[in-house]
mmCIF file of C-alpha atoms and ligand atoms in Angstrom:
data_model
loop_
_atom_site.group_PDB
_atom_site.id
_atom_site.type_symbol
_atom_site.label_atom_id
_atom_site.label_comp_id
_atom_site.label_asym_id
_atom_site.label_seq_id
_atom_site.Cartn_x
_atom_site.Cartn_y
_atom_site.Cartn_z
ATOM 1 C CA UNK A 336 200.138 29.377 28.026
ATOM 2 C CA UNK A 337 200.276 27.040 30.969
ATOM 3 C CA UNK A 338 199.779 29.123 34.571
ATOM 4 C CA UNK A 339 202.949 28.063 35.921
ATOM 5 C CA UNK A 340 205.367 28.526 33.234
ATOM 6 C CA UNK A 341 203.687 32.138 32.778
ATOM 7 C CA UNK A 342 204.117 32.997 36.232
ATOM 8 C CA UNK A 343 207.688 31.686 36.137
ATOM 9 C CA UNK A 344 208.678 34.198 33.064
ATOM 10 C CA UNK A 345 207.593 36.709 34.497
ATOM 11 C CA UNK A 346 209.100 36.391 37.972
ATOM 12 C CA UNK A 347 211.842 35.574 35.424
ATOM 13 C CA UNK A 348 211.464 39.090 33.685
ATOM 14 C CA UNK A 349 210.803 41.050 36.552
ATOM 15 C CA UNK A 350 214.492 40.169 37.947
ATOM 16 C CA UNK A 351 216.635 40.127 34.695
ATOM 17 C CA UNK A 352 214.756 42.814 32.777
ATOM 18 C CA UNK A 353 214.090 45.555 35.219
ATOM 19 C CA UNK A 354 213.506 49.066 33.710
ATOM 20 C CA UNK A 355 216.677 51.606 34.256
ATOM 21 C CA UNK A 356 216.199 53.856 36.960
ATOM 22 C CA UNK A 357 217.202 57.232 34.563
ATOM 23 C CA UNK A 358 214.928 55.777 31.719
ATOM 24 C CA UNK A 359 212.261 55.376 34.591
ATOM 25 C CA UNK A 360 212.048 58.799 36.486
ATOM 26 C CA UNK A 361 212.446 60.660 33.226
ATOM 27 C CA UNK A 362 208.906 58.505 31.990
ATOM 28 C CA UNK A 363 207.221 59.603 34.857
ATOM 29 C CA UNK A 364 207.935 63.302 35.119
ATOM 30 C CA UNK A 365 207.131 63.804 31.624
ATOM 31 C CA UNK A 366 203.189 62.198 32.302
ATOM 32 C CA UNK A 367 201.071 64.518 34.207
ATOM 33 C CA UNK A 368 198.709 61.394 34.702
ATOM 34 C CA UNK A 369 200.776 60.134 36.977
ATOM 35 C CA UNK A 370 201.069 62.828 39.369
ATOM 36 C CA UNK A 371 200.082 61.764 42.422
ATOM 37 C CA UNK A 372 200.350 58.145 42.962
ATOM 38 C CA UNK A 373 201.440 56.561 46.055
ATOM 39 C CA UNK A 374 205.023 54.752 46.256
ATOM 40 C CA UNK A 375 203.076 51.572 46.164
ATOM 41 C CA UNK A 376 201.054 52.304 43.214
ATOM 42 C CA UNK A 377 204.758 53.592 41.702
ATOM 43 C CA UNK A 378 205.997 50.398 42.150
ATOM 44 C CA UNK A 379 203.347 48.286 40.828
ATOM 45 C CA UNK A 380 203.326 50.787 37.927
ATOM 46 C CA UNK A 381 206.582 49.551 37.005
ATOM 47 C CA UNK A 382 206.175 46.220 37.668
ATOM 48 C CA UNK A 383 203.412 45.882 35.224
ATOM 49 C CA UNK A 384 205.534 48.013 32.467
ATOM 50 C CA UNK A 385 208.369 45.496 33.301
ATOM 51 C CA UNK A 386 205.914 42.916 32.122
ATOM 52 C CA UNK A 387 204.271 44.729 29.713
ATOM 53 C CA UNK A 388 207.445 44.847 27.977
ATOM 54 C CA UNK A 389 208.578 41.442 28.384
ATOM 55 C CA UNK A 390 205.231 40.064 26.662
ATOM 56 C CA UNK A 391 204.213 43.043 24.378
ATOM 57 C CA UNK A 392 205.958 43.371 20.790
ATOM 58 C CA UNK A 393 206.389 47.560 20.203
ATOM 59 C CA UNK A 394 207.042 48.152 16.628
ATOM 60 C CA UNK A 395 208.205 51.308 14.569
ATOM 61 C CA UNK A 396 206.412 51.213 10.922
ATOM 62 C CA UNK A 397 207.115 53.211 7.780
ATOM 63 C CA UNK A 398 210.346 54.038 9.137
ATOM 64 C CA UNK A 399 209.892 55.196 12.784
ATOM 65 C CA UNK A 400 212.368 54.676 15.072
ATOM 66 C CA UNK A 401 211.143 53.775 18.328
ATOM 67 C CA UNK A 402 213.145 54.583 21.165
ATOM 68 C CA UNK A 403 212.999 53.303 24.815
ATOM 69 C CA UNK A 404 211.638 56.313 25.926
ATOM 70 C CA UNK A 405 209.317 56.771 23.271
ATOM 71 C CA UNK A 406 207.944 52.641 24.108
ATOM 72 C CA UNK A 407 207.847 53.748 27.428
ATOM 73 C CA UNK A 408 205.706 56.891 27.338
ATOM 74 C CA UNK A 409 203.189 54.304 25.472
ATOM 75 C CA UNK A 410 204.010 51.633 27.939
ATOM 76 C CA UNK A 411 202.981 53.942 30.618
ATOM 77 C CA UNK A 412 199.513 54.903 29.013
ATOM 78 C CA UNK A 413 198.765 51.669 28.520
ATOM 79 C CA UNK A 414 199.309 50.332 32.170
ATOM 80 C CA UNK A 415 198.004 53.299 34.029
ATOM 81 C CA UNK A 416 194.361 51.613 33.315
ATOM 82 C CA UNK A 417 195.227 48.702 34.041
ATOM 83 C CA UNK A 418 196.998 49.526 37.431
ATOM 84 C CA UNK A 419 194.665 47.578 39.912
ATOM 85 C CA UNK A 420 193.272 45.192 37.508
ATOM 86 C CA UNK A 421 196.302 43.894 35.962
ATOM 87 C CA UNK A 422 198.242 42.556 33.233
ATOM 88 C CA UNK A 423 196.172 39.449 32.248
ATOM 89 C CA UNK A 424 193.143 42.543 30.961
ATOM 90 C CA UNK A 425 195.495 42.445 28.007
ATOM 91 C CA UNK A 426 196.213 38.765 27.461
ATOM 92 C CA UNK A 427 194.425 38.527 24.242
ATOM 93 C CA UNK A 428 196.697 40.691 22.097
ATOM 94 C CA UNK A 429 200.759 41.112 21.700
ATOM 95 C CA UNK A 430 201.446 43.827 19.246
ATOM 96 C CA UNK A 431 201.340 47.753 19.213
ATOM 97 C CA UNK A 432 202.483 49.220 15.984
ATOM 98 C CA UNK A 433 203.708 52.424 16.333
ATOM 99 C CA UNK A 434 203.077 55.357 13.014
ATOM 100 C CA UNK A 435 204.822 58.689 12.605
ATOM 101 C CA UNK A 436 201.911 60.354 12.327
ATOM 102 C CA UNK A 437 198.313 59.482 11.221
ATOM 103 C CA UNK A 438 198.306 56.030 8.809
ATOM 104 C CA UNK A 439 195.639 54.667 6.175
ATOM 105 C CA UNK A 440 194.451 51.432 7.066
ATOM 106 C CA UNK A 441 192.997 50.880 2.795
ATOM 107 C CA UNK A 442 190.505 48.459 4.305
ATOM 108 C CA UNK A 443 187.680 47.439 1.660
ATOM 109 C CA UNK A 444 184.134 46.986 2.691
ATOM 110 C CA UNK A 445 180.695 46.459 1.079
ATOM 111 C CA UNK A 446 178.086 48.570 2.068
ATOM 112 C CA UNK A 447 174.314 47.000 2.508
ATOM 113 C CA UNK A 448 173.819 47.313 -1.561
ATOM 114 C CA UNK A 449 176.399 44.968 -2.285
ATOM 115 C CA UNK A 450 178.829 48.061 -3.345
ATOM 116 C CA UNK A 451 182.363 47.912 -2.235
ATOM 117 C CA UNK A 452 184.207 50.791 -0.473
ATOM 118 C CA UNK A 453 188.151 51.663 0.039
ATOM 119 C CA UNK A 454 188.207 52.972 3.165
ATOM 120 C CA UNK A 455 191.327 55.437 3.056
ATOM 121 C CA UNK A 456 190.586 58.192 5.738
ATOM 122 C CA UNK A 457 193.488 59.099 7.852
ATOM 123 C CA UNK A 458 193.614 57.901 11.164
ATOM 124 C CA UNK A 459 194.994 58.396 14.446
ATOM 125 C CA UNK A 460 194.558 54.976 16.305
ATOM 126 C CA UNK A 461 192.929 51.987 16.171
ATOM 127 C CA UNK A 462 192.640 48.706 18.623
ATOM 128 C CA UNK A 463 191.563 44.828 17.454
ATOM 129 C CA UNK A 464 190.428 42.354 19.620
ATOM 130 C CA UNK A 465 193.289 40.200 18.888
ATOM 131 C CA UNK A 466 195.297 42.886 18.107
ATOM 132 C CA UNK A 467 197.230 44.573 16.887
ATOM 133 C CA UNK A 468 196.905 48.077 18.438
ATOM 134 C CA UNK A 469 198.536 50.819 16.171
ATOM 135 C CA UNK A 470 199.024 54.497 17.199
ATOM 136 C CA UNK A 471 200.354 57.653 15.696
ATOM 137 C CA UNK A 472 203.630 58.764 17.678
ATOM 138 C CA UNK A 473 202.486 62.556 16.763
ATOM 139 C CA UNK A 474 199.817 62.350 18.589
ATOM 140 C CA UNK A 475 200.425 60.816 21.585
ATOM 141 C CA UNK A 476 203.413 63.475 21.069
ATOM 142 C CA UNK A 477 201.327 66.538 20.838
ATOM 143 C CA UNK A 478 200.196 65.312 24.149
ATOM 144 C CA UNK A 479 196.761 63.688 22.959
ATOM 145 C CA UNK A 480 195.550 60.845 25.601
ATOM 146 C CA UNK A 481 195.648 58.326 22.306
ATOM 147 C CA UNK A 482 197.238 55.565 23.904
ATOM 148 C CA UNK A 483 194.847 54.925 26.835
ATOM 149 C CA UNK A 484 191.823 55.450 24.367
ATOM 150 C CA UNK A 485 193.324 52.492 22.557
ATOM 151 C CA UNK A 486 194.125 50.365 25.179
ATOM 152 C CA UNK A 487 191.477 50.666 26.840
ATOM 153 C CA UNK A 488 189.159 49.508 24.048
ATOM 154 C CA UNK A 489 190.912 46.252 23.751
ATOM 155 C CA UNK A 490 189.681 45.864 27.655
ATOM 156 C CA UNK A 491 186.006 46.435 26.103
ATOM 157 C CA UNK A 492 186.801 44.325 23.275
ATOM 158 C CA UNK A 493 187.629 41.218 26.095
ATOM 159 C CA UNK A 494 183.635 39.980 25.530
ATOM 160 C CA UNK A 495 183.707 40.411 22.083
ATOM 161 C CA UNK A 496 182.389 44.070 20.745
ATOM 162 C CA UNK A 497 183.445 47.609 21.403
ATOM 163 C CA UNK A 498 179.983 48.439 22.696
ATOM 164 C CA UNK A 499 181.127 50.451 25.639
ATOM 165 C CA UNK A 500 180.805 47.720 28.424
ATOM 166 C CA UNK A 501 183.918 45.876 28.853
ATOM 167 C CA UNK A 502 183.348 42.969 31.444
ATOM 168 C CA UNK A 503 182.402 44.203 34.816
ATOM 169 C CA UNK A 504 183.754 43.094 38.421
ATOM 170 C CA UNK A 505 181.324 40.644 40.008
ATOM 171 C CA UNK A 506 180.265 43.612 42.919
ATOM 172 C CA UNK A 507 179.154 45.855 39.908
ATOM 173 C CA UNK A 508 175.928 46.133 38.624
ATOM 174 C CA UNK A 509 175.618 46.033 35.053
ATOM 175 C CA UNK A 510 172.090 48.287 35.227
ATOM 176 C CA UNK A 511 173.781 50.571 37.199
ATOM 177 C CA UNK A 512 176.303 50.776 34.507
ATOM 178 C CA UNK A 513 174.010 50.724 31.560
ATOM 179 C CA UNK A 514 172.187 53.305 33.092
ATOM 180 C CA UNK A 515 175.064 55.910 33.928
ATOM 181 C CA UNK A 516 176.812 55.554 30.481
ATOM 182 C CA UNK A 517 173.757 55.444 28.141
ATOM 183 C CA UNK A 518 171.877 58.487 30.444
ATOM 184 C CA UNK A 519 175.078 60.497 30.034
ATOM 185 C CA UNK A 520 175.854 59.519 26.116
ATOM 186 C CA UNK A 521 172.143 60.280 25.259
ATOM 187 C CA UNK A 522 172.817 63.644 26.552
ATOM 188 C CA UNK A 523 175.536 64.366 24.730
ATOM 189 C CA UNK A 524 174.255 63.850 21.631
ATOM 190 C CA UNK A 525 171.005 65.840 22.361
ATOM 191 C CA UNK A 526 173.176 68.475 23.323
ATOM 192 C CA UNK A 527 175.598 68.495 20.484
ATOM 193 C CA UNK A 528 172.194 67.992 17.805
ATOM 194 C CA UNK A 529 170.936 71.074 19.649
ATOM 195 C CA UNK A 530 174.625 72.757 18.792
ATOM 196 C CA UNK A 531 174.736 73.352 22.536
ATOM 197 C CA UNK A 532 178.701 73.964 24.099
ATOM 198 C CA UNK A 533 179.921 71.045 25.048
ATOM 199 C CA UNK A 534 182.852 70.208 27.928
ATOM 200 C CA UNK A 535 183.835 67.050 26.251
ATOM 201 C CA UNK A 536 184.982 65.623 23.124
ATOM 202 C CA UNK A 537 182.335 65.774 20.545
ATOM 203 C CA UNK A 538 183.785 62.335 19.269
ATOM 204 C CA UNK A 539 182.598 60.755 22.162
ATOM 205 C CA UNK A 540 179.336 60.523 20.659
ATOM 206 C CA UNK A 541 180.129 58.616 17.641
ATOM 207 C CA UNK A 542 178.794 55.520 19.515
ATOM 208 C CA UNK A 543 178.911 53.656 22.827
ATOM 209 C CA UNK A 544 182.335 52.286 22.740
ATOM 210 C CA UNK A 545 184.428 55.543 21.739
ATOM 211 C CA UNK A 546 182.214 56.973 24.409
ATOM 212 C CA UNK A 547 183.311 55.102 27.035
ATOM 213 C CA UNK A 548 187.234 55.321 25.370
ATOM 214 C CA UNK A 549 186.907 59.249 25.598
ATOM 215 C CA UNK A 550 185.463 59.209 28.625
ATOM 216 C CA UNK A 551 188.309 56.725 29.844
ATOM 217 C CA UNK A 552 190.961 59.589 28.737
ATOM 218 C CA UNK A 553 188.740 62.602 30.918
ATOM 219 C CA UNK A 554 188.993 59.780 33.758
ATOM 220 C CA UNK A 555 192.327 59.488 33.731
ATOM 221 C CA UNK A 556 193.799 62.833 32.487
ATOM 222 C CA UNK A 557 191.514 65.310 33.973
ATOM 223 C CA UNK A 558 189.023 63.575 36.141
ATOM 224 C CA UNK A 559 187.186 66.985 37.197
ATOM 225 C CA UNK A 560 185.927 67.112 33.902
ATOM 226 C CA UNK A 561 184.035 63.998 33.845
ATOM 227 C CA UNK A 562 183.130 64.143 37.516
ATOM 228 C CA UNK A 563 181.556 67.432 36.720
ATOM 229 C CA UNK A 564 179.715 66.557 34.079
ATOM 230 C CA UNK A 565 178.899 62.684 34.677
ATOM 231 C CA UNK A 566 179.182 62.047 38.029
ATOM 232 C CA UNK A 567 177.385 58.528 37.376
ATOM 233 C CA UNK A 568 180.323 57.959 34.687
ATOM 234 C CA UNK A 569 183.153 58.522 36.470
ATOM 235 C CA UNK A 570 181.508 56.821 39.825
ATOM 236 C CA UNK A 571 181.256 53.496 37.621
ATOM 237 C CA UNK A 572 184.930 53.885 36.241
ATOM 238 C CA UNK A 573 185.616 54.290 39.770
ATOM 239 C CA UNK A 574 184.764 50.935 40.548
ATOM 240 C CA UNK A 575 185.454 49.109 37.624
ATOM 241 C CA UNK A 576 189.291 50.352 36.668
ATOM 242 C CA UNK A 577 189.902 50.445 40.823
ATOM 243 C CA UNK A 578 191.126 53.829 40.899
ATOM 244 C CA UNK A 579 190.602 57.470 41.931
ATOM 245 C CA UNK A 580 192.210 59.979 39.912
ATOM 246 C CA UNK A 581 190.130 62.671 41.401
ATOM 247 C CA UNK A 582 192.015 62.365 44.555
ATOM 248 C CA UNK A 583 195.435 62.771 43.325
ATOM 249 C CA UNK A 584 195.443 64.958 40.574
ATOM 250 C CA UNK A 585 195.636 68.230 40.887
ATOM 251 C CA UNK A 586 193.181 70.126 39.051
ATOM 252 C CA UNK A 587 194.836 72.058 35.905
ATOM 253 C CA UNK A 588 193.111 73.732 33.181
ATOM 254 C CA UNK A 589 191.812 70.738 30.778
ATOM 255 C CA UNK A 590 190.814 71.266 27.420
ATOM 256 C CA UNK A 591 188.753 73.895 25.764
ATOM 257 C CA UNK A 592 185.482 73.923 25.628
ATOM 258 C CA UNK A 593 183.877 72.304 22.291
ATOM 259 C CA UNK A 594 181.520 74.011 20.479
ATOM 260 C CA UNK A 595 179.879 73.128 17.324
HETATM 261 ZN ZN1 ZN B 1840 188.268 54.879 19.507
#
């Protein structure tokens, strides 16, 4: 779309289609994540859910209802990462289809023999490049981090594959990077072949893109967690989502610990 008639729809959104003020405090108080920010991060917050609205298409499928509040919790998760980078991270995609609960996607594929497969295992979430990016609503009711694990692999999908490096900020060293998330996903999986406990997710080390989408929910809902365990990991996140959680969260109990 051309520049200016973008930036003119959404100055145009922002003033006809603000967000309730009722439908707006209850979002926040029922998001834990969100403890802590500053008024100023507040406001942008709902700036970019204003806009996120205005350019996003939020669907209900196989008969869900989805309710303002319920496209605002996902709104929420979906800008929180997004906070000080902005909304033009998600320009490449519109939709976000919204399940009940876990959905088949029936997807066919040949495996190296030339043998085709139905793929029909249940699933939670899943993001595409160009979208769309579909979700279960009972799992980002039973409180599951699900929508910013999605979301945030369309930002590593921006140069092309879900590899676990989404593009970096110019003042961030893609070694540096490399080095923090591959050091601390190689450990994981030594420690979870060794059927060590483990603090995190044992999905995480499926490969290097849900690592860095799990690791993207520790940052985000309980940053202790990953600071503890990958200090390199969350340092990088640090820089390259802009934010802090660390400092305004206040600690809480996190998940269990997984063991094998
Ligand atoms: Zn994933």
């Amino acid at each position: 779309m051309i520049p200016l008639l973008k930036a003119w729809q959404r100055r145009r959104a922002l003033a006809h289609a603000p967000i309730p003020d009722t439908l707006w405090s209850s979002a926040l108080a029922t998001q834990p994540m969100l403890t802590g920010l500053s008024g100023t991060e507040r406001a942008e917050l709902r700036r970019l859910a204003t806009l996120f609205l205005h350019e996003k298409r939020l669907y209900g499928a196989h008969g869900l209802d989805l309710t303002p509040a319920m496209a605002m919790h996902i709104t929420l998760q979906a800008c929180l990462p997004i906070l000080k980078l902005g909304i033009d991270w998600y320009d490449e995609w519109t939709s976000v289809v919204v399940y009940p609960d876990d959905f088949m996607p029936r997807r066919e594929f040949m495996d190296d023999e030339g043998i085709l497969h139905l793929d029909d295992s249940p699933r939670s979430g899943e993001a595409w490049e160009r979208g769309p990016v579909l979700l279960s609503w009972a799992a980002i009711a039973a409180g599951e981090p699900l929508a910013i694990h999605e979301f945030v692999h369309t930002l590593d999908l921006r140069n092309g594959v879900a590899n676990g490096m989404p593009p970096l900020h110019r003042e961030m060293s893609i070694q540096d990077w490399t080095q923090a998330l591959s050091t601390a996903y190689d450990a994981l999986v030594i420690r979870l072949d060794r059927e060590e406990p483990v603090t995190m997710d044992p999905y995480a080390a499926t490969d290097p893109g849900e690592f860095f989408a799990v690791m993207s929910e520790y940052f985000f809902t309980e940053p202790w967690t990953l600071a503890q365990a990958y200090p390199d990991v969350y340092g990088q996140f640090r820089q390259f989502y802009r934010q802090d959680p660390l400092a305004r969260l206040p600690k809480g109990p996190g998940r269990r610990t997984f063991e094998e």
